[in-house]
mmCIF file of C-alpha atoms in Angstrom:
data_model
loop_
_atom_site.group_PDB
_atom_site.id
_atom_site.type_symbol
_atom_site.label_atom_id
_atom_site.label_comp_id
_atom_site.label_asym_id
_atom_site.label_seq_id
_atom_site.Cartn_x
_atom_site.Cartn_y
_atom_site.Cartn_z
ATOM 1 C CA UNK A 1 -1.018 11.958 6.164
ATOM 2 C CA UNK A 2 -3.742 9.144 5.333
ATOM 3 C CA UNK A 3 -3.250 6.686 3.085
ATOM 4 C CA UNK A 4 -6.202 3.836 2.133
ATOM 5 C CA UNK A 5 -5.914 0.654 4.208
ATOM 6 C CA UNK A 6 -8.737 -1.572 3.347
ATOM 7 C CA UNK A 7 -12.419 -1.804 2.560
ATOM 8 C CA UNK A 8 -14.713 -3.512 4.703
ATOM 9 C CA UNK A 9 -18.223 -5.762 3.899
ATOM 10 C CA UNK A 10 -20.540 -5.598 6.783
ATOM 11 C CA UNK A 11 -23.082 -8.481 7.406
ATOM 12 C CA UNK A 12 -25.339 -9.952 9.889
ATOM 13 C CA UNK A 13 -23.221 -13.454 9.770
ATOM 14 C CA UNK A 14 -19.263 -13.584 9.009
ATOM 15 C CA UNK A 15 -20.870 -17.112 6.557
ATOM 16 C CA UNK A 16 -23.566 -15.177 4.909
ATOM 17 C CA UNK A 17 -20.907 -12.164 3.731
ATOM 18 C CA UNK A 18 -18.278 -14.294 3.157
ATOM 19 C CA UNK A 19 -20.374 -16.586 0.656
ATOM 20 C CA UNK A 20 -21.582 -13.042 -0.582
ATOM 21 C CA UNK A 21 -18.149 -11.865 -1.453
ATOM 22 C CA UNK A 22 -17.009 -15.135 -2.825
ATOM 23 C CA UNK A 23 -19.648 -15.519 -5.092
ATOM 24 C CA UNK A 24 -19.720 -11.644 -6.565
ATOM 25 C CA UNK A 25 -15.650 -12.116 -6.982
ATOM 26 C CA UNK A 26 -14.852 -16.056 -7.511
ATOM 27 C CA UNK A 27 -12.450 -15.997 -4.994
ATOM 28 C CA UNK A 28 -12.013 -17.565 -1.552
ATOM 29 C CA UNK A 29 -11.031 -15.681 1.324
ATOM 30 C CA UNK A 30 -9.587 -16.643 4.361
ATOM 31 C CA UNK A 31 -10.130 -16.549 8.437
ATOM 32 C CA UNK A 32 -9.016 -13.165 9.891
ATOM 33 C CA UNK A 33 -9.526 -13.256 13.503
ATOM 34 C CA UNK A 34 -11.574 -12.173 16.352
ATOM 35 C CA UNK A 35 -11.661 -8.650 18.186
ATOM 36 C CA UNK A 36 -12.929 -8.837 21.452
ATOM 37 C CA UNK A 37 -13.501 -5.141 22.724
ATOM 38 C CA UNK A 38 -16.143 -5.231 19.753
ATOM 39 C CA UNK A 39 -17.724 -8.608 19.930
ATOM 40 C CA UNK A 40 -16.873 -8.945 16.250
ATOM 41 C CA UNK A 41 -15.024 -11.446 14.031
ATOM 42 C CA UNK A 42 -14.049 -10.898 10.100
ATOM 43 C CA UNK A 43 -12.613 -13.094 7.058
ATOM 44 C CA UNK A 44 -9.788 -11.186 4.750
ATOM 45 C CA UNK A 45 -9.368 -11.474 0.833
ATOM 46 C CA UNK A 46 -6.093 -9.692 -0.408
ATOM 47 C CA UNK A 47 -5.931 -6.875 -2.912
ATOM 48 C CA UNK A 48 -3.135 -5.450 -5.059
ATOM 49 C CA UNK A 49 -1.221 -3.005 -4.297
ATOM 50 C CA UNK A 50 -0.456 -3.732 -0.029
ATOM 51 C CA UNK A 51 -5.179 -3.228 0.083
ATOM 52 C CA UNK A 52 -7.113 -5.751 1.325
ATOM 53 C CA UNK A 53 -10.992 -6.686 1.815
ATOM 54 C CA UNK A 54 -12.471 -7.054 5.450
ATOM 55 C CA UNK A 55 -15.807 -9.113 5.821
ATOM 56 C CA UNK A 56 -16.803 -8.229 9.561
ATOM 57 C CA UNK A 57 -19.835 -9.225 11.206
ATOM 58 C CA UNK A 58 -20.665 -9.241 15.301
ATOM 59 C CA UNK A 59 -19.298 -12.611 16.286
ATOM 60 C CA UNK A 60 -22.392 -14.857 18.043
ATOM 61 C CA UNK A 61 -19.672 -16.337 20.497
ATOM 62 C CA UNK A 62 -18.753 -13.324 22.023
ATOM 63 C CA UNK A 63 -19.729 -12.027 25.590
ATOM 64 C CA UNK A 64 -20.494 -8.572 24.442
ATOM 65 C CA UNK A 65 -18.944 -5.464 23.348
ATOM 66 C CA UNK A 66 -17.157 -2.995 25.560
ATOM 67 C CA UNK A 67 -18.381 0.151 23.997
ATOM 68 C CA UNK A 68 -20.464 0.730 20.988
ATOM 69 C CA UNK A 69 -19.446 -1.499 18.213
ATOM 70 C CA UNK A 70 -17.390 -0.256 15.282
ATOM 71 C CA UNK A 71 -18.689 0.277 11.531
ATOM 72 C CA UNK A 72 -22.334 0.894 13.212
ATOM 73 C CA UNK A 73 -22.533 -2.918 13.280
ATOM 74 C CA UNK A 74 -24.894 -2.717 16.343
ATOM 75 C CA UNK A 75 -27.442 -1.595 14.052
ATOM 76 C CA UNK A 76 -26.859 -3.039 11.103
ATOM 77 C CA UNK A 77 -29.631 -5.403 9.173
ATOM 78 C CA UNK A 78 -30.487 -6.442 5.454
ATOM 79 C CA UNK A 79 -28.052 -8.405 2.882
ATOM 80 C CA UNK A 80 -23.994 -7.972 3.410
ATOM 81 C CA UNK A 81 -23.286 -4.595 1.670
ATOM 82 C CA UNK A 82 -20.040 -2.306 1.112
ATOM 83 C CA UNK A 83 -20.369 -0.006 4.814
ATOM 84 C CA UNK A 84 -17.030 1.479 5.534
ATOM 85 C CA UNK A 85 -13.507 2.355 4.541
ATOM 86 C CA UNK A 86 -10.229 2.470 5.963
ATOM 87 C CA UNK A 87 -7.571 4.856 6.210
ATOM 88 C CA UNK A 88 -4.393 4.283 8.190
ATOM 89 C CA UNK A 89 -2.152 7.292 9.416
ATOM 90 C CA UNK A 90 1.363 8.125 10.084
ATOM 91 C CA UNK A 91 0.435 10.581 12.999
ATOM 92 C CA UNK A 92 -3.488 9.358 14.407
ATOM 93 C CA UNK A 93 -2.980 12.053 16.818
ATOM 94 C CA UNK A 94 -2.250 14.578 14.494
ATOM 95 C CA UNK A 95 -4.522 13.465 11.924
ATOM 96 C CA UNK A 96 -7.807 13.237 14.600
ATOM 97 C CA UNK A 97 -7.242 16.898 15.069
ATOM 98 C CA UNK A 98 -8.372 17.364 11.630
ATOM 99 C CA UNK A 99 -10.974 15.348 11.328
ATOM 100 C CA UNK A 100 -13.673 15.953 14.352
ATOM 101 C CA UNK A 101 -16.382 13.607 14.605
ATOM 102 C CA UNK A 102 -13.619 10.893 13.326
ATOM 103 C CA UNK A 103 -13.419 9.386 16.937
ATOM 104 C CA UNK A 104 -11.074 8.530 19.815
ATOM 105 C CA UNK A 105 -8.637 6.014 19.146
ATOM 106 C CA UNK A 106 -8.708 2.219 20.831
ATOM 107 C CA UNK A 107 -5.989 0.154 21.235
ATOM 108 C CA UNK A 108 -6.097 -3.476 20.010
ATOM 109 C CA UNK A 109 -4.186 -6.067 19.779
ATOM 110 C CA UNK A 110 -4.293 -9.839 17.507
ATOM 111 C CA UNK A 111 -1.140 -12.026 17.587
ATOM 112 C CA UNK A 112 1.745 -10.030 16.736
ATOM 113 C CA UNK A 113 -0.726 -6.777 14.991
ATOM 114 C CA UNK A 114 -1.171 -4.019 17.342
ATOM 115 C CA UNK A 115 -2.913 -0.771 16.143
ATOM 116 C CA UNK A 116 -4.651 1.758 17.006
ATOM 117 C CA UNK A 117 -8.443 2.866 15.268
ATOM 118 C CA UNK A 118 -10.520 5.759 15.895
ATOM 119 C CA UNK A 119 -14.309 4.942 17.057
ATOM 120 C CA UNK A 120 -16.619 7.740 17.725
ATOM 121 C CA UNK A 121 -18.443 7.350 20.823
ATOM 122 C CA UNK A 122 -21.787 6.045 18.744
ATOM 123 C CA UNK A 123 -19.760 3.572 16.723
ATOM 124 C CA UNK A 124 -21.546 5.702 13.572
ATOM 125 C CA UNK A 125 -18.679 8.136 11.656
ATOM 126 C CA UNK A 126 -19.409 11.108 10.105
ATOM 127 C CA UNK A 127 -21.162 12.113 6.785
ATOM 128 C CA UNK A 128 -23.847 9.131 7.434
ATOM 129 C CA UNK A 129 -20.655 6.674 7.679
ATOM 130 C CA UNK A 130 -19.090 7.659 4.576
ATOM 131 C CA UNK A 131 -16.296 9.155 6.373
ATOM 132 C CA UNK A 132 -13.276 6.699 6.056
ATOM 133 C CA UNK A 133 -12.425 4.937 9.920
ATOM 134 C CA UNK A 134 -8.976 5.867 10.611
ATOM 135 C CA UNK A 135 -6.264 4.048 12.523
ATOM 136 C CA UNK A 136 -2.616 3.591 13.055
ATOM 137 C CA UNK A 137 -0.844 0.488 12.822
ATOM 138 C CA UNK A 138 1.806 0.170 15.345
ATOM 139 C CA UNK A 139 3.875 -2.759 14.416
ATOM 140 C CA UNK A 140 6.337 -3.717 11.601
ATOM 141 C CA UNK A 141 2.964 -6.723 10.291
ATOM 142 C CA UNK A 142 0.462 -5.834 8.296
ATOM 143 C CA UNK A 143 -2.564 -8.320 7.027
ATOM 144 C CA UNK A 144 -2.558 -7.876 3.012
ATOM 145 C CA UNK A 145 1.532 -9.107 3.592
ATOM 146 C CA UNK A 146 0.207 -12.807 4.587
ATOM 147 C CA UNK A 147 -2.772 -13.049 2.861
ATOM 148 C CA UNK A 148 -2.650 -15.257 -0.083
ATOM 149 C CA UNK A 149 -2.156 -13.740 -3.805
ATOM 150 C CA UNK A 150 -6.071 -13.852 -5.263
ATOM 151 C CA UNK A 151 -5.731 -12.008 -8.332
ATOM 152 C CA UNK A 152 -7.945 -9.217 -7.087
ATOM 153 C CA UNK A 153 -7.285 -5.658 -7.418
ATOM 154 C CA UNK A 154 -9.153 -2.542 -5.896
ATOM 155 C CA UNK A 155 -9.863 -0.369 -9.153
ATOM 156 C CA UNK A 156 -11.830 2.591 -7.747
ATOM 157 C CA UNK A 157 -13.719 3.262 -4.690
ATOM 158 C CA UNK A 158 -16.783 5.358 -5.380
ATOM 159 C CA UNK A 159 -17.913 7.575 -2.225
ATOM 160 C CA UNK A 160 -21.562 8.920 -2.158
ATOM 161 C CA UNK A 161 -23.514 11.632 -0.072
ATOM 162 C CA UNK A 162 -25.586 14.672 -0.583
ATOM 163 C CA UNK A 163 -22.120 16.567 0.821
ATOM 164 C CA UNK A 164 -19.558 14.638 -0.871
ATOM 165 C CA UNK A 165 -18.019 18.023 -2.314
ATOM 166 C CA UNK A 166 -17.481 18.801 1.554
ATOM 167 C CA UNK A 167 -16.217 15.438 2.337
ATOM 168 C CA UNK A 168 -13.474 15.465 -0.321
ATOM 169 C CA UNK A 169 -12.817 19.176 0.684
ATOM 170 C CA UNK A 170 -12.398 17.818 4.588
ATOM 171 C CA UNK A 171 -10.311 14.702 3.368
ATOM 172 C CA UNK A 172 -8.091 15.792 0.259
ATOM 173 C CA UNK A 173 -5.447 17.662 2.558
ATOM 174 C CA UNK A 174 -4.539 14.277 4.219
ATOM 175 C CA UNK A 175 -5.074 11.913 1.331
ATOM 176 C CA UNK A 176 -3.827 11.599 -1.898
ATOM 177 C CA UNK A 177 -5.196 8.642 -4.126
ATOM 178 C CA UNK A 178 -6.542 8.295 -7.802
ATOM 179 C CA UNK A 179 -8.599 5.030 -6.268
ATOM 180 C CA UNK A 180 -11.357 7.156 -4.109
ATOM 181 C CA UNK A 181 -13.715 9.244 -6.298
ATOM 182 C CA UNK A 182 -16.488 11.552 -4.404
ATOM 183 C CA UNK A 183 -19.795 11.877 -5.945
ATOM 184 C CA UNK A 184 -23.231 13.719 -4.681
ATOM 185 C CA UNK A 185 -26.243 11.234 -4.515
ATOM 186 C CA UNK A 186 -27.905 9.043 -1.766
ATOM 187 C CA UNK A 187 -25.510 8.033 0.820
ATOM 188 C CA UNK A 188 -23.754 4.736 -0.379
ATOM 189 C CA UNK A 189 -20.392 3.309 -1.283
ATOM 190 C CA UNK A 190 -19.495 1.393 -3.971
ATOM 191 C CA UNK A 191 -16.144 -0.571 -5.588
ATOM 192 C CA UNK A 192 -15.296 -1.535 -8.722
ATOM 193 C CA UNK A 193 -12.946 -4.896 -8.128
ATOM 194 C CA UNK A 194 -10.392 -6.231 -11.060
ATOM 195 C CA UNK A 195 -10.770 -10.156 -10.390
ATOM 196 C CA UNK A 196 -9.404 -12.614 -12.826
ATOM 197 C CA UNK A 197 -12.919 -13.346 -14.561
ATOM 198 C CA UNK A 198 -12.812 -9.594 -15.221
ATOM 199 C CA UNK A 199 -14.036 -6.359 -13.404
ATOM 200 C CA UNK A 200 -17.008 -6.484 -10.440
ATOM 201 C CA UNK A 201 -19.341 -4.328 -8.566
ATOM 202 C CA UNK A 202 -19.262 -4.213 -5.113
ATOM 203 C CA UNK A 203 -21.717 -2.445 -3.136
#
């Protein structure tokens, strides 16, 4: 079974999404860390409810990725936007046999957090990468535990594609939430964000 992990903010600089976020919310976030297989670093704001927020750009320091990047980063351009969700399993194995096109899962590692996330071989996920990323954490840590309380809650997650009756018919087996709605429009996705100066768009 899946269960929603996080959302994540892609941008072309980890400073340029992170002011981005900040400024839409009122919050600060904080340093995440960096993941080396991908060439990519992030900055984490936590959310109600165990959720967090991932800002993750490709990390200028880095030698290079080891495979195609993850969340299509390698060809992402334009302002920091709303470009992927996350949905952690109890059985990745199990759950990957479901899901084709979801990927094939990479080990990584950060301090004491070890899990495991599904990448397709293109780094791009199905249904134009509206198709939630889908990993396993294997350790007892989990990010949204340390981060510091904001005030910030994820109200509802808004998925949109031309097939989003097929994507909700592919996902609602494994996941169960009242936060992810599916509608039919352009591709995009789009969150609705309690902060303590009052609900805020995020797209």
């Amino acid at each position: 079974m899946l269960a929603l992990d996080h959302i994540a903010v892609a941008c072309e600089t980890l400073d340029e999404g992170r002011r981005w976020v900040e400024g839409l919310l009122g919050v600060e976030m904080v340093p995440g860390g960096r993941h080396a297989r991908f060439g990519t670093h992030n900055m984490l704001l936590g959310l109600a409810d165990g959720l967090y927020l991932e800002v993750i750009a490709i990390d200028p320091e880095a030698t290079g990725a080891q495979q195609p990047r993850w969340f299509d980063l390698d060809s992402f351009g334009g302002p920091p936007r709303l470009g992927n969700w996350i949905c952690r399993s109890t059985d990745l194995d199990a759950d990957l046999a479901r899901l084709p096109g979801a990927g094939t899962p990479v080990s990584l590692t950060r301090g004491d957090l070890a899990w495991r996330m599904a990448v397709p071989d293109t780094g791009i996920l199905p249904f134009n990468d509206c198709h939630p990323a889908i990993m396993q954490w294997d350790c007892e840590a989990h990010p949204a535990a340390r981060l510091p309380e904001a005030g910030c809650a994820l109200r509802e997650l808004v998925v949109t594609h031309p097939e989003a009756r097929d994507l909700r018919a592919r996902l609602s087996p494994l996941l169960q939430t009242p936060l992810v709605r599916y509608q039919e429009g352009p591709v995009a996705l789009s969150a609705i964000i309690d902060t303590p100066s009052g609900p805020r768009a995020l797209a």
